[in-house]
PDB file of C-alpha atoms in Angstrom:
ATOM      1  CA  UNK A   1     -13.875  -7.709  82.818  1.00 67.00           C
ATOM      2  CA  UNK A   2     -11.848  -5.262  84.626  1.00 80.00           C
ATOM      3  CA  UNK A   3      -9.577  -8.099  85.595  1.00 94.00           C
ATOM      4  CA  UNK A   4      -7.856  -9.231  89.058  1.00 97.00           C
ATOM      5  CA  UNK A   5      -7.487  -5.940  90.818  1.00 97.00           C
ATOM      6  CA  UNK A   6      -5.854  -5.598  93.725  1.00 98.00           C
ATOM      7  CA  UNK A   7      -5.387  -2.544  95.588  1.00 97.00           C
ATOM      8  CA  UNK A   8      -3.899  -0.541  97.218  1.00 97.00           C
ATOM      9  CA  UNK A   9      -0.788  -0.045  94.046  1.00 97.00           C
ATOM     10  CA  UNK A  10       1.471   1.434  96.692  1.00 97.00           C
ATOM     11  CA  UNK A  11       1.544   0.867 100.380  1.00 98.00           C
ATOM     12  CA  UNK A  12       4.422   2.669 102.906  1.00 98.00           C
ATOM     13  CA  UNK A  13       4.100   1.630 105.799  1.00 97.00           C
ATOM     14  CA  UNK A  14       6.120   1.588 109.620  1.00 97.00           C
ATOM     15  CA  UNK A  15       7.917  -1.181 110.965  1.00 97.00           C
ATOM     16  CA  UNK A  16       4.925  -2.387 113.487  1.00 97.00           C
ATOM     17  CA  UNK A  17       2.066  -1.521 111.432  1.00 98.00           C
ATOM     18  CA  UNK A  18      -0.480  -3.392 110.146  1.00 98.00           C
ATOM     19  CA  UNK A  19      -1.248  -4.056 106.404  1.00 98.00           C
ATOM     20  CA  UNK A  20      -3.822  -5.465 104.723  1.00 98.00           C
ATOM     21  CA  UNK A  21      -4.246  -5.893 100.954  1.00 98.00           C
ATOM     22  CA  UNK A  22      -7.537  -6.532  98.965  1.00 98.00           C
ATOM     23  CA  UNK A  23      -8.217  -8.748  95.997  1.00 98.00           C
ATOM     24  CA  UNK A  24     -10.678  -8.705  93.927  1.00 98.00           C
ATOM     25  CA  UNK A  25      -9.872 -11.911  91.408  1.00 98.00           C
ATOM     26  CA  UNK A  26     -12.235 -12.318  87.570  1.00 97.00           C
ATOM     27  CA  UNK A  27     -15.959 -13.322  88.479  1.00 96.00           C
ATOM     28  CA  UNK A  28     -16.282 -16.740  88.161  1.00 94.00           C
ATOM     29  CA  UNK A  29     -13.595 -17.896  88.680  1.00 95.00           C
ATOM     30  CA  UNK A  30     -12.973 -20.355  91.541  1.00 93.00           C
ATOM     31  CA  UNK A  31      -9.088 -20.127  92.227  1.00 95.00           C
ATOM     32  CA  UNK A  32      -7.178 -16.960  93.800  1.00 97.00           C
ATOM     33  CA  UNK A  33      -3.260 -17.062  94.294  1.00 97.00           C
ATOM     34  CA  UNK A  34      -1.544 -14.943  96.377  1.00 98.00           C
ATOM     35  CA  UNK A  35       2.065 -14.060  94.979  1.00 97.00           C
ATOM     36  CA  UNK A  36       5.007 -12.203  96.674  1.00 97.00           C
ATOM     37  CA  UNK A  37       8.418 -11.120  94.732  1.00 96.00           C
ATOM     38  CA  UNK A  38      11.010  -9.859  95.442  1.00 95.00           C
ATOM     39  CA  UNK A  39      14.622  -9.408  93.718  1.00 90.00           C
ATOM     40  CA  UNK A  40      16.490 -12.231  96.161  1.00 90.00           C
ATOM     41  CA  UNK A  41      13.874 -14.676  96.263  1.00 91.00           C
ATOM     42  CA  UNK A  42      11.846 -13.948  93.012  1.00 91.00           C
ATOM     43  CA  UNK A  43       8.424 -15.357  92.936  1.00 94.00           C
ATOM     44  CA  UNK A  44       7.019 -17.067  95.329  1.00 94.00           C
ATOM     45  CA  UNK A  45       3.477 -18.652  95.972  1.00 95.00           C
ATOM     46  CA  UNK A  46       2.589 -17.259  99.406  1.00 97.00           C
ATOM     47  CA  UNK A  47      -1.323 -19.759  99.749  1.00 97.00           C
ATOM     48  CA  UNK A  48      -4.249 -20.471  97.128  1.00 94.00           C
ATOM     49  CA  UNK A  49      -7.676 -21.112  97.589  1.00 96.00           C
ATOM     50  CA  UNK A  50     -10.007 -22.959  95.829  1.00 94.00           C
ATOM     51  CA  UNK A  51     -13.843 -22.529  95.908  1.00 94.00           C
ATOM     52  CA  UNK A  52     -12.534 -19.993  98.892  1.00 95.00           C
ATOM     53  CA  UNK A  53     -11.458 -22.635 100.995  1.00 95.00           C
ATOM     54  CA  UNK A  54      -7.176 -22.044 101.433  1.00 95.00           C
ATOM     55  CA  UNK A  55      -5.808 -25.450 100.129  1.00 93.00           C
ATOM     56  CA  UNK A  56      -1.971 -24.935 100.640  1.00 92.00           C
ATOM     57  CA  UNK A  57      -0.884 -21.918 103.016  1.00 94.00           C
ATOM     58  CA  UNK A  58       3.207 -23.640 103.305  1.00 94.00           C
ATOM     59  CA  UNK A  59       4.845 -20.899 101.688  1.00 94.00           C
ATOM     60  CA  UNK A  60       3.543 -18.466 104.019  1.00 95.00           C
ATOM     61  CA  UNK A  61       6.411 -17.256 105.812  1.00 88.00           C
ATOM     62  CA  UNK A  62       5.443 -16.400 109.414  1.00 87.00           C
ATOM     63  CA  UNK A  63       3.278 -16.898 111.680  1.00 92.00           C
ATOM     64  CA  UNK A  64       2.913 -12.635 111.766  1.00 96.00           C
ATOM     65  CA  UNK A  65       1.223 -13.440 107.548  1.00 97.00           C
ATOM     66  CA  UNK A  66      -3.616 -14.189 107.114  1.00 97.00           C
ATOM     67  CA  UNK A  67      -5.497 -15.139 104.115  1.00 98.00           C
ATOM     68  CA  UNK A  68      -8.804 -14.975 103.772  1.00 97.00           C
ATOM     69  CA  UNK A  69     -12.052 -15.506 101.250  1.00 98.00           C
ATOM     70  CA  UNK A  70     -14.484 -14.998 102.959  1.00 97.00           C
ATOM     71  CA  UNK A  71     -16.369 -14.693  99.573  1.00 96.00           C
ATOM     72  CA  UNK A  72     -15.619 -15.524  95.808  1.00 95.00           C
ATOM     73  CA  UNK A  73     -15.063 -11.914  95.292  1.00 96.00           C
ATOM     74  CA  UNK A  74     -12.737 -10.875  97.904  1.00 97.00           C
ATOM     75  CA  UNK A  75      -9.370 -12.230  99.354  1.00 98.00           C
ATOM     76  CA  UNK A  76      -7.440 -10.528 101.619  1.00 98.00           C
ATOM     77  CA  UNK A  77      -3.601 -10.757 102.565  1.00 98.00           C
ATOM     78  CA  UNK A  78      -2.985  -9.323 106.263  1.00 98.00           C
ATOM     79  CA  UNK A  79       0.356  -8.899 107.527  1.00 97.00           C
ATOM     80  CA  UNK A  80       0.996  -8.247 111.370  1.00 97.00           C
ATOM     81  CA  UNK A  81       3.225  -6.920 112.676  1.00 96.00           C
ATOM     82  CA  UNK A  82       5.130  -5.682 109.535  1.00 97.00           C
ATOM     83  CA  UNK A  83       8.763  -5.549 109.444  1.00 97.00           C
ATOM     84  CA  UNK A  84      11.394  -4.054 106.420  1.00 97.00           C
ATOM     85  CA  UNK A  85      12.076  -8.188 105.414  1.00 96.00           C
ATOM     86  CA  UNK A  86       8.347  -7.969 104.239  1.00 97.00           C
ATOM     87  CA  UNK A  87       8.962  -5.093 102.052  1.00 97.00           C
ATOM     88  CA  UNK A  88       8.349  -6.730  98.301  1.00 97.00           C
ATOM     89  CA  UNK A  89       5.748  -6.709  95.563  1.00 98.00           C
ATOM     90  CA  UNK A  90       2.409  -8.644  95.872  1.00 98.00           C
ATOM     91  CA  UNK A  91       0.352 -10.233  93.416  1.00 98.00           C
ATOM     92  CA  UNK A  92      -3.309 -11.890  92.989  1.00 98.00           C
ATOM     93  CA  UNK A  93      -3.944 -13.833  90.149  1.00 97.00           C
ATOM     94  CA  UNK A  94      -6.950 -15.623  89.889  1.00 97.00           C
ATOM     95  CA  UNK A  95      -7.983 -19.084  87.688  1.00 95.00           C
ATOM     96  CA  UNK A  96     -10.565 -20.689  86.310  1.00 92.00           C
ATOM     97  CA  UNK A  97      -9.067 -23.633  84.642  1.00 83.00           C
ATOM     98  CA  UNK A  98      -5.461 -23.280  85.330  1.00 83.00           C
ATOM     99  CA  UNK A  99      -4.355 -26.520  82.553  1.00 83.00           C
ATOM    100  CA  UNK A 100      -6.025 -24.590  79.751  1.00 84.00           C
ATOM    101  CA  UNK A 101      -6.375 -20.908  80.573  1.00 87.00           C
ATOM    102  CA  UNK A 102      -3.583 -20.156  83.246  1.00 92.00           C
ATOM    103  CA  UNK A 103      -3.355 -17.336  85.492  1.00 94.00           C
ATOM    104  CA  UNK A 104      -4.490 -13.937  85.344  1.00 96.00           C
ATOM    105  CA  UNK A 105      -2.047 -11.689  87.809  1.00 97.00           C
ATOM    106  CA  UNK A 106      -3.022  -8.516  89.192  1.00 97.00           C
ATOM    107  CA  UNK A 107      -1.108  -5.091  88.685  1.00 96.00           C
ATOM    108  CA  UNK A 108      -0.006  -5.921  92.464  1.00 97.00           C
ATOM    109  CA  UNK A 109       0.610  -3.847  95.508  1.00 98.00           C
ATOM    110  CA  UNK A 110       4.482  -2.378  96.147  1.00 98.00           C
ATOM    111  CA  UNK A 111       4.606  -2.969 100.284  1.00 98.00           C
ATOM    112  CA  UNK A 112       7.322  -1.122 101.847  1.00 98.00           C
ATOM    113  CA  UNK A 113       8.044  -1.220 105.622  1.00 98.00           C
ATOM    114  CA  UNK A 114      10.071   1.296 107.029  1.00 97.00           C
TER     115      UNK A 114
ATOM    116  CA  UNK B   1       7.317 -32.983  91.810  1.00 83.00           C
ATOM    117  CA  UNK B   2       6.676 -30.467  88.449  1.00 88.00           C
ATOM    118  CA  UNK B   3       8.753 -28.285  87.527  1.00 91.00           C
ATOM    119  CA  UNK B   4      10.640 -25.994  84.719  1.00 95.00           C
ATOM    120  CA  UNK B   5      13.603 -24.769  84.416  1.00 95.00           C
ATOM    121  CA  UNK B   6      14.716 -21.600  82.885  1.00 95.00           C
ATOM    122  CA  UNK B   7      18.537 -20.778  81.714  1.00 87.00           C
ATOM    123  CA  UNK B   8      20.521 -18.887  84.585  1.00 83.00           C
ATOM    124  CA  UNK B   9      20.988 -14.828  83.573  1.00 84.00           C
ATOM    125  CA  UNK B  10      19.857 -12.099  82.500  1.00 91.00           C
ATOM    126  CA  UNK B  11      19.809 -11.728  77.904  1.00 94.00           C
ATOM    127  CA  UNK B  12      20.643  -8.349  76.711  1.00 96.00           C
ATOM    128  CA  UNK B  13      20.715  -8.010  72.922  1.00 96.00           C
ATOM    129  CA  UNK B  14      20.347  -5.326  69.885  1.00 97.00           C
ATOM    130  CA  UNK B  15      17.662  -4.192  68.773  1.00 97.00           C
ATOM    131  CA  UNK B  16      15.948  -6.449  65.548  1.00 96.00           C
ATOM    132  CA  UNK B  17      18.649  -9.445  66.917  1.00 97.00           C
ATOM    133  CA  UNK B  18      16.932 -13.462  66.835  1.00 97.00           C
ATOM    134  CA  UNK B  19      15.992 -14.424  70.631  1.00 97.00           C
ATOM    135  CA  UNK B  20      15.829 -17.576  72.391  1.00 97.00           C
ATOM    136  CA  UNK B  21      14.755 -18.635  75.968  1.00 97.00           C
ATOM    137  CA  UNK B  22      15.085 -22.227  77.001  1.00 97.00           C
ATOM    138  CA  UNK B  23      13.083 -23.290  78.886  1.00 97.00           C
ATOM    139  CA  UNK B  24      12.330 -27.549  79.644  1.00 97.00           C
ATOM    140  CA  UNK B  25      10.097 -29.356  82.140  1.00 96.00           C
ATOM    141  CA  UNK B  26       9.892 -31.723  84.437  1.00 94.00           C
ATOM    142  CA  UNK B  27       6.612 -33.516  84.684  1.00 91.00           C
ATOM    143  CA  UNK B  28       4.733 -36.833  86.158  1.00 86.00           C
ATOM    144  CA  UNK B  29       1.495 -36.009  83.544  1.00 83.00           C
ATOM    145  CA  UNK B  30       0.996 -34.660  79.988  1.00 86.00           C
ATOM    146  CA  UNK B  31       0.871 -30.780  81.302  1.00 92.00           C
ATOM    147  CA  UNK B  32      -0.043 -27.240  79.667  1.00 93.00           C
ATOM    148  CA  UNK B  33       2.841 -24.993  79.426  1.00 96.00           C
ATOM    149  CA  UNK B  34       3.013 -21.110  79.157  1.00 97.00           C
ATOM    150  CA  UNK B  35       5.508 -18.489  78.808  1.00 98.00           C
ATOM    151  CA  UNK B  36       4.033 -15.139  80.703  1.00 98.00           C
ATOM    152  CA  UNK B  37       5.477 -11.907  80.175  1.00 98.00           C
ATOM    153  CA  UNK B  38       6.302  -8.750  82.782  1.00 97.00           C
ATOM    154  CA  UNK B  39       7.095  -5.576  81.871  1.00 96.00           C
ATOM    155  CA  UNK B  40       8.372  -2.886  84.573  1.00 92.00           C
ATOM    156  CA  UNK B  41       5.849  -2.050  87.311  1.00 90.00           C
ATOM    157  CA  UNK B  42       3.364  -3.876  85.655  1.00 93.00           C
ATOM    158  CA  UNK B  43       1.309  -7.975  86.398  1.00 95.00           C
ATOM    159  CA  UNK B  44       2.144 -11.043  85.248  1.00 97.00           C
ATOM    160  CA  UNK B  45       1.049 -11.412  81.886  1.00 97.00           C
ATOM    161  CA  UNK B  46      -0.262 -14.262  79.174  1.00 96.00           C
ATOM    162  CA  UNK B  47       1.899 -14.456  75.959  1.00 98.00           C
ATOM    163  CA  UNK B  48       1.026 -17.622  74.416  1.00 97.00           C
ATOM    164  CA  UNK B  49       0.456 -21.225  75.820  1.00 96.00           C
ATOM    165  CA  UNK B  50       0.695 -24.872  74.477  1.00 96.00           C
ATOM    166  CA  UNK B  51      -1.880 -27.657  75.887  1.00 92.00           C
ATOM    167  CA  UNK B  52      -0.050 -30.774  74.396  1.00 91.00           C
ATOM    168  CA  UNK B  53       2.795 -31.948  72.289  1.00 93.00           C
ATOM    169  CA  UNK B  54       3.394 -29.970  69.333  1.00 96.00           C
ATOM    170  CA  UNK B  55       1.175 -27.558  69.350  1.00 96.00           C
ATOM    171  CA  UNK B  56       2.928 -24.576  68.643  1.00 97.00           C
ATOM    172  CA  UNK B  57       1.816 -21.551  70.786  1.00 97.00           C
ATOM    173  CA  UNK B  58       2.245 -17.821  68.842  1.00 97.00           C
ATOM    174  CA  UNK B  59       1.780 -14.046  70.554  1.00 97.00           C
ATOM    175  CA  UNK B  60       2.966 -10.899  68.955  1.00 96.00           C
ATOM    176  CA  UNK B  61       5.675 -12.066  67.583  1.00 97.00           C
ATOM    177  CA  UNK B  62       7.158 -15.375  70.173  1.00 98.00           C
ATOM    178  CA  UNK B  63       6.864 -18.439  69.064  1.00 98.00           C
ATOM    179  CA  UNK B  64       7.033 -21.781  71.079  1.00 98.00           C
ATOM    180  CA  UNK B  65       6.274 -24.928  70.584  1.00 98.00           C
ATOM    181  CA  UNK B  66       5.992 -28.135  73.043  1.00 97.00           C
ATOM    182  CA  UNK B  67       8.978 -30.958  72.419  1.00 97.00           C
ATOM    183  CA  UNK B  68       7.607 -34.175  74.407  1.00 94.00           C
ATOM    184  CA  UNK B  69      10.662 -35.656  72.817  1.00 95.00           C
ATOM    185  CA  UNK B  70      12.788 -33.052  74.421  1.00 96.00           C
ATOM    186  CA  UNK B  71      10.736 -32.063  77.022  1.00 96.00           C
ATOM    187  CA  UNK B  72      11.056 -28.186  76.207  1.00 97.00           C
ATOM    188  CA  UNK B  73       9.321 -25.274  75.137  1.00 98.00           C
ATOM    189  CA  UNK B  74      11.895 -22.288  73.777  1.00 98.00           C
ATOM    190  CA  UNK B  75      10.299 -19.010  73.483  1.00 98.00           C
ATOM    191  CA  UNK B  76      11.771 -17.278  69.974  1.00 98.00           C
ATOM    192  CA  UNK B  77      10.478 -14.286  67.908  1.00 98.00           C
ATOM    193  CA  UNK B  78      12.808 -13.173  65.007  1.00 96.00           C
ATOM    194  CA  UNK B  79      13.047  -9.591  65.564  1.00 95.00           C
ATOM    195  CA  UNK B  80      13.235  -8.703  68.810  1.00 97.00           C
ATOM    196  CA  UNK B  81      12.601  -4.383  69.300  1.00 97.00           C
ATOM    197  CA  UNK B  82      13.424  -2.057  72.563  1.00 97.00           C
ATOM    198  CA  UNK B  83       9.447  -2.748  74.156  1.00 96.00           C
ATOM    199  CA  UNK B  84       9.977  -6.277  74.354  1.00 97.00           C
ATOM    200  CA  UNK B  85      12.213  -5.245  77.526  1.00 97.00           C
ATOM    201  CA  UNK B  86      10.594  -7.222  79.920  1.00 97.00           C
ATOM    202  CA  UNK B  87      10.808 -10.280  82.428  1.00 97.00           C
ATOM    203  CA  UNK B  88       9.750 -13.657  80.551  1.00 97.00           C
ATOM    204  CA  UNK B  89       8.569 -16.401  83.161  1.00 97.00           C
ATOM    205  CA  UNK B  90       8.186 -20.060  81.866  1.00 97.00           C
ATOM    206  CA  UNK B  91       5.134 -22.058  83.412  1.00 96.00           C
ATOM    207  CA  UNK B  92       3.831 -25.060  83.474  1.00 94.00           C
ATOM    208  CA  UNK B  93       0.571 -26.802  84.325  1.00 90.00           C
ATOM    209  CA  UNK B  94       0.930 -29.096  87.971  1.00 81.00           C
ATOM    210  CA  UNK B  95      -0.802 -32.147  88.374  1.00 72.00           C
ATOM    211  CA  UNK B  96      -4.775 -32.274  89.003  1.00 67.00           C
ATOM    212  CA  UNK B  97      -4.690 -29.248  91.618  1.00 65.00           C
ATOM    213  CA  UNK B  98      -5.531 -26.388  89.098  1.00 79.00           C
ATOM    214  CA  UNK B  99      -1.926 -24.463  89.761  1.00 87.00           C
ATOM    215  CA  UNK B 100       0.783 -23.728  88.120  1.00 92.00           C
ATOM    216  CA  UNK B 101       5.073 -23.915  88.920  1.00 92.00           C
ATOM    217  CA  UNK B 102       6.614 -21.674  87.570  1.00 94.00           C
ATOM    218  CA  UNK B 103      10.776 -20.788  86.418  1.00 94.00           C
ATOM    219  CA  UNK B 104      12.385 -18.073  87.888  1.00 93.00           C
ATOM    220  CA  UNK B 105      12.346 -15.525  84.925  1.00 95.00           C
ATOM    221  CA  UNK B 106      15.168 -14.426  82.416  1.00 96.00           C
ATOM    222  CA  UNK B 107      15.681 -10.464  82.193  1.00 96.00           C
ATOM    223  CA  UNK B 108      15.251  -9.490  78.816  1.00 97.00           C
ATOM    224  CA  UNK B 109      17.208  -6.216  77.988  1.00 97.00           C
ATOM    225  CA  UNK B 110      16.857  -5.157  74.273  1.00 97.00           C
ATOM    226  CA  UNK B 111      19.369  -2.269  73.641  1.00 97.00           C
ATOM    227  CA  UNK B 112      18.189   0.350  70.548  1.00 95.00           C
TER     228      UNK B 112
END
């Protein structure tokens, strides 16, 4: 398996623009997680899905952030409009059974908002 | 709620030194415990795990033992290399929610 695939790897955008981050989980995994990592705040869980259904989005910082999972093989995290404080590395992870196997993380998208 | 606590601050040590990173947990049930490693510019990778008390996880020379009596899962390596420089995260499974709770991570810097 190719692992969890995220795109793009790097994104530079201007403040106010819409940004869409993409994630393809491992085939067969039924849970998907979006994290944000910054030096100041560390690793933060934004939202997670179980069987394509959002279960907990309490970590989504503002209404500017939204996430979708239209099918088992694709998810998006959208920021609209983007702000400089959204600059961070965004990770996607997937899992079939966290108790036994934990999560598999993607390589991340480094977002810079200027 | 269920959580893990890692020791504060970065760890700097010389090559071939002994490494210990402390991790203690709080849980209402019987969680699984994990260590993840994040190399510069990469995502988190599973390093080792233990699913029940007294289990020892091991990988790449690293070891950690699930100690229920002390609620701990300390990470150890007998002789570190420069290539072990990374951030290390402790994590535990949370109830039946198919979720993990992560510690804040420890930056490890190994000097030649």
